[in-house]
Coordinates of C-alpha atoms in Angstrom, one line a residue:
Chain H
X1 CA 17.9 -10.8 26.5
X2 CA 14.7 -10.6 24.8
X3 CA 14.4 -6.6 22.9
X4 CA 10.9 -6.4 21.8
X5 CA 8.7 -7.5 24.5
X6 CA 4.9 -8.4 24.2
X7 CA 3.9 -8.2 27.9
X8 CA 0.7 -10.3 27.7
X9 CA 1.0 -13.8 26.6
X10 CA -2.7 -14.3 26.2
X11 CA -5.6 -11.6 26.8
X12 CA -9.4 -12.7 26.8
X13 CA -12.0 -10.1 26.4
X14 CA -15.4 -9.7 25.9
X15 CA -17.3 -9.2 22.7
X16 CA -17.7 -5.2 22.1
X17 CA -15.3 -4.2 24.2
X18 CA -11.6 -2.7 23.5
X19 CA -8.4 -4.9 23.3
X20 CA -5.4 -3.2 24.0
X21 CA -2.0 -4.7 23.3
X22 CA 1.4 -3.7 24.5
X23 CA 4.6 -4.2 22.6
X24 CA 7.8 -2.8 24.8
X25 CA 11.5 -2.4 23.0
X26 CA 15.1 -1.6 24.1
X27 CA 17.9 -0.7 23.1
X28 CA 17.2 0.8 19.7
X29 CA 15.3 3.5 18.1
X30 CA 13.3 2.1 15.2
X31 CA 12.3 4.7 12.5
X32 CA 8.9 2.5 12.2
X33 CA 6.9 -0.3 14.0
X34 CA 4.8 -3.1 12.4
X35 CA 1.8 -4.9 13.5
X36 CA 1.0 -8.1 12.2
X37 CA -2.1 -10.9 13.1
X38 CA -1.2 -14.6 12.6
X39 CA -4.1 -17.2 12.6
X40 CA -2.8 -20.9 13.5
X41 CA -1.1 -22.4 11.5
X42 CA -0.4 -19.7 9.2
X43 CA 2.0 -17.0 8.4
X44 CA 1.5 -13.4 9.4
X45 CA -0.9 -10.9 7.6
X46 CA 0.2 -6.8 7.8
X47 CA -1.6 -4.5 9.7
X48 CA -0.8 -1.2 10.7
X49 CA 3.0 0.4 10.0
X50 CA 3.4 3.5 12.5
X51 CA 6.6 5.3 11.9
X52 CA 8.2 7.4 14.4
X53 CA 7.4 11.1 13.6
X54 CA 3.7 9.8 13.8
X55 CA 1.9 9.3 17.3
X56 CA -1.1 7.3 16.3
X57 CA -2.5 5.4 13.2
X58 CA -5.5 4.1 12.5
X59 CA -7.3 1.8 10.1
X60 CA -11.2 1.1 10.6
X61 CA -11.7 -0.6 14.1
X62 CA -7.7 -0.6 14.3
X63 CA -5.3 1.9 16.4
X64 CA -1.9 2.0 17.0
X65 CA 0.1 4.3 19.0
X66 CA 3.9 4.8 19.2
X67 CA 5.8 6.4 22.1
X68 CA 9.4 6.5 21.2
X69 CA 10.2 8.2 24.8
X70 CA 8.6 5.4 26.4
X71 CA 9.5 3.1 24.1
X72 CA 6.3 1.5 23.2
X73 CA 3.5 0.9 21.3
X74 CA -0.2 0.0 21.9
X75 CA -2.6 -1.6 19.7
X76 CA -6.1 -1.3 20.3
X77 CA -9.1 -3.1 18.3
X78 CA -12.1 -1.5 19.1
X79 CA -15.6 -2.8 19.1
X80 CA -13.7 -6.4 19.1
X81 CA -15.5 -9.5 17.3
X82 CA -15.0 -13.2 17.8
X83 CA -13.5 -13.4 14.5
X84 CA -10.3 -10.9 16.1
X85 CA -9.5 -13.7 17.9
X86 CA -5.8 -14.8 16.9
X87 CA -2.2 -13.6 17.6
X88 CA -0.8 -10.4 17.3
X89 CA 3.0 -9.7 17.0
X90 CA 4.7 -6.5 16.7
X91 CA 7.9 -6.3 14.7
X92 CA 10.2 -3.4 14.4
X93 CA 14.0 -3.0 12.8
X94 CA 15.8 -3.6 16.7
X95 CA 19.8 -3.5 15.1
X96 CA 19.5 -0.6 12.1
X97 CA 20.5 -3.7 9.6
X98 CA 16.3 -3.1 8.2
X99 CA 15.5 -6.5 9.3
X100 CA 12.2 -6.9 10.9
X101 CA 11.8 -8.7 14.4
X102 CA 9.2 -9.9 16.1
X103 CA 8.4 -10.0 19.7
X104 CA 6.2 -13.3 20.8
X105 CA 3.0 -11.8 20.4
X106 CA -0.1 -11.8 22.4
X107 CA -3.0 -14.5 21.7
X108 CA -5.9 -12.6 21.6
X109 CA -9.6 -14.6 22.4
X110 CA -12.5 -12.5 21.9
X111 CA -15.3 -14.1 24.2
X112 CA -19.1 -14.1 22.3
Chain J
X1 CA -3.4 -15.2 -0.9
X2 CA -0.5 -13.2 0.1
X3 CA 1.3 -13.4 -4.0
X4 CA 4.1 -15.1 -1.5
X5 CA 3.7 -19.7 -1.8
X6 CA 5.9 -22.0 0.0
X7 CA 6.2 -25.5 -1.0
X8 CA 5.5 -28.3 1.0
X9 CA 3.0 -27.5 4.0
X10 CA 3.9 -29.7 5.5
X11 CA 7.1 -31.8 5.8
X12 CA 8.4 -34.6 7.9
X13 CA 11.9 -35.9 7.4
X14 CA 14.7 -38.2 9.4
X15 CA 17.7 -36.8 10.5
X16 CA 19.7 -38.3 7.6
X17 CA 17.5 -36.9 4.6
X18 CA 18.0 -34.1 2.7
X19 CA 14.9 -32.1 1.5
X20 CA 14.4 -28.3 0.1
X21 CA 11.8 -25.8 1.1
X22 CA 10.6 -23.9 -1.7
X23 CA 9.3 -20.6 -1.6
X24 CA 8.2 -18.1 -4.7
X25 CA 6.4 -14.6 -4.7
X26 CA 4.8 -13.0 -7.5
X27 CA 4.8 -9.6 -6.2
X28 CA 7.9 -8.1 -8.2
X29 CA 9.8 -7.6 -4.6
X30 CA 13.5 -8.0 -4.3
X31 CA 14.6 -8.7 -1.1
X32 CA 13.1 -12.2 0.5
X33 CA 13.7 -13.7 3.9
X34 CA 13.7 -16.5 6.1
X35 CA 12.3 -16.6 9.0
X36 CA 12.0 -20.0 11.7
X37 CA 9.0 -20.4 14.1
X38 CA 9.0 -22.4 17.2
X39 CA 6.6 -22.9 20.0
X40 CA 6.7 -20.3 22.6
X41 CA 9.5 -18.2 21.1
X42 CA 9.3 -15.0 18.6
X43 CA 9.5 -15.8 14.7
X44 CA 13.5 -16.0 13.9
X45 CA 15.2 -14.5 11.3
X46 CA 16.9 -16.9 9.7
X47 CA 18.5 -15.4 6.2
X48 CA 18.0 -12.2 4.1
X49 CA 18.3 -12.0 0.5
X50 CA 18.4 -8.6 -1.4
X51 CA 18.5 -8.4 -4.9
X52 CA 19.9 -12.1 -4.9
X53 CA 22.4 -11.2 -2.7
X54 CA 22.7 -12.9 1.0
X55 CA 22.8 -9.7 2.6
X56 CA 21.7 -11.5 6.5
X57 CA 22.7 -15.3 7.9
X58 CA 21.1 -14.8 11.6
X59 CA 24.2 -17.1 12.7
X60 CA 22.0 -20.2 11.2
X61 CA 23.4 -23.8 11.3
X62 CA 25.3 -24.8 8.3
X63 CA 22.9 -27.9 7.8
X64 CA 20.2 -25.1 6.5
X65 CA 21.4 -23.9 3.4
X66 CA 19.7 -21.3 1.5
X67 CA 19.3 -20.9 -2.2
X68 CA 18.0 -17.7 -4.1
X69 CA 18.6 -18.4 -7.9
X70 CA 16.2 -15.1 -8.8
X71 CA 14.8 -12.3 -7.2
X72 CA 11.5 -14.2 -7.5
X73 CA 12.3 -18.0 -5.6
X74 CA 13.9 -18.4 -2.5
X75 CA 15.2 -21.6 -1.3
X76 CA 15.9 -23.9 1.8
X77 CA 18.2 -26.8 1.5
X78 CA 18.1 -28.8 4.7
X79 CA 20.6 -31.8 5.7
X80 CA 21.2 -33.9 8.7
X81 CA 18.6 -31.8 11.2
X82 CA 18.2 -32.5 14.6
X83 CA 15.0 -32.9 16.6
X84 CA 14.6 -28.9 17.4
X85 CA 14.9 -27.8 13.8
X86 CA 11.3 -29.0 13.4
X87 CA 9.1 -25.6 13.4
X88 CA 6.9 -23.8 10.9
X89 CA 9.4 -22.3 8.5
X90 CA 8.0 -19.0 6.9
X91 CA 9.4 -17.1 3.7
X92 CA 8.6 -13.7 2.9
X93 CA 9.3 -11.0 0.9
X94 CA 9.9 -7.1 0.9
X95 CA 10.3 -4.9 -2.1
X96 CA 13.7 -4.5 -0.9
X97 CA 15.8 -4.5 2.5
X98 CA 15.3 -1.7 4.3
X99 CA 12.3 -0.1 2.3
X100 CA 10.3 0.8 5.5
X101 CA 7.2 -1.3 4.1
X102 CA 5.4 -4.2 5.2
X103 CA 6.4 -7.9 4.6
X104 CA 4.2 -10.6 2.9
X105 CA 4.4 -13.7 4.8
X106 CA 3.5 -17.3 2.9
X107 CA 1.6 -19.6 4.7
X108 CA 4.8 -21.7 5.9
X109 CA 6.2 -25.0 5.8
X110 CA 5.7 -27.2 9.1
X111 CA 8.4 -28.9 9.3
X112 CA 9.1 -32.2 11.6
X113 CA 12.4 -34.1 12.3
X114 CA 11.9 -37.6 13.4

């Protein structure tokens, strides 16, 4: 069964306005969480690391936020450009081996 | 530029060939991975590697055979594939297993069986 679970396949939003994307994990208790963007066609570029004694990170129009009672995280581009458009893919540690994993990630299209 | 280059970008191959991927990062990292992208499905981890050691095989086929001479190339022998082994295959690297940091990704191989 799938462990790390991106719940939006694809999200379109308007330019300006806030994305917010969900990743949702079982079964394990990561000691960090990873975002990463891929453009098509290429390989994925780090973002944001969150680790679990910290509730929220941010990096300029970037924010992530990490719920380990919930079990999730949320990632949240604000003031969102055309050129966010792409996919985003969380990836956390899901078997304590310190392996990263990835959920499917969500395809993000910001609308002009 | 990630410091992380795979070799070819792209790839197409028959079943009966035998080709390598290549892959070779210039960050000073010692653990690199393997990781196997399909349509539709979550990037796979395929094999670890940590301080030249295969620390990971992600219960991988034995027609993909991986290769890591140094701490600094990574390699993927492939033999007799089959139609769904063709995907964007994607190295990257670590400074080593488990050291809570982010991974550099190269820009992948895309690979297709005919």
């Amino acid at each position: 069964s799938q462990k790390i679970e991106q719940n939006s396949e694809a999200l379109n939003i308007q330019e300006g306005k806030t994305a917010t994307l969900t990743c949702n994990y079982t079964n394990y208790s990561p000691a960090y969480l990873q975002w990463y963007r891929q453009d098509p066609g290429r390989g994925p570029v780090f973002l944001l690391l969150i680790r679990e004694n910290e509730k929220e990170k941010r990096k300029e129009r970037l924010k992530v936020t990490f719920d380990t009672t919930l079990k999730q995280s949320l990632f949240h581009i604000t003031a969102s450009q055309p050129a966010d458009s792409a996919t985003y893919l969380c990836a956390l540690d899901i078997t304590g081996a310190n392996n990263l994993f990835f959920g499917t990630g969500t395809r993000l299209t910001v609308i002009p | 530029e990630t410091g992380v280059t795979q070799t070819p970008r792209h790839l197409v191959m028959g079943m009966t060939n035998k080709k390598s991927l290549k892959c070779e990062q210039h960050l000073g990292h010692n653990a690199m991975y393997w990781y196997k992208q399909s349509a539709k499905k979550p990037l796979e981890l395929m094999f670890v590697y940590n301080f030249k050691e295969q620390t990971e095989n992600n219960s991988v086929p034995s027609r993909f055979s991986p290769e890591c001479p140094n701490s600094s190339h990574l390699f993927l022998h492939l033999h007799t594939l089959q139609p769904e082994d063709s995907a964007l295959y994607l190295c990257a690297s670590s400074p080593r297993q488990g050291s809570n940091t982010e991974a550099f990704f190269g820009q992948g191989t895309r690979l297709t069986v005919v």
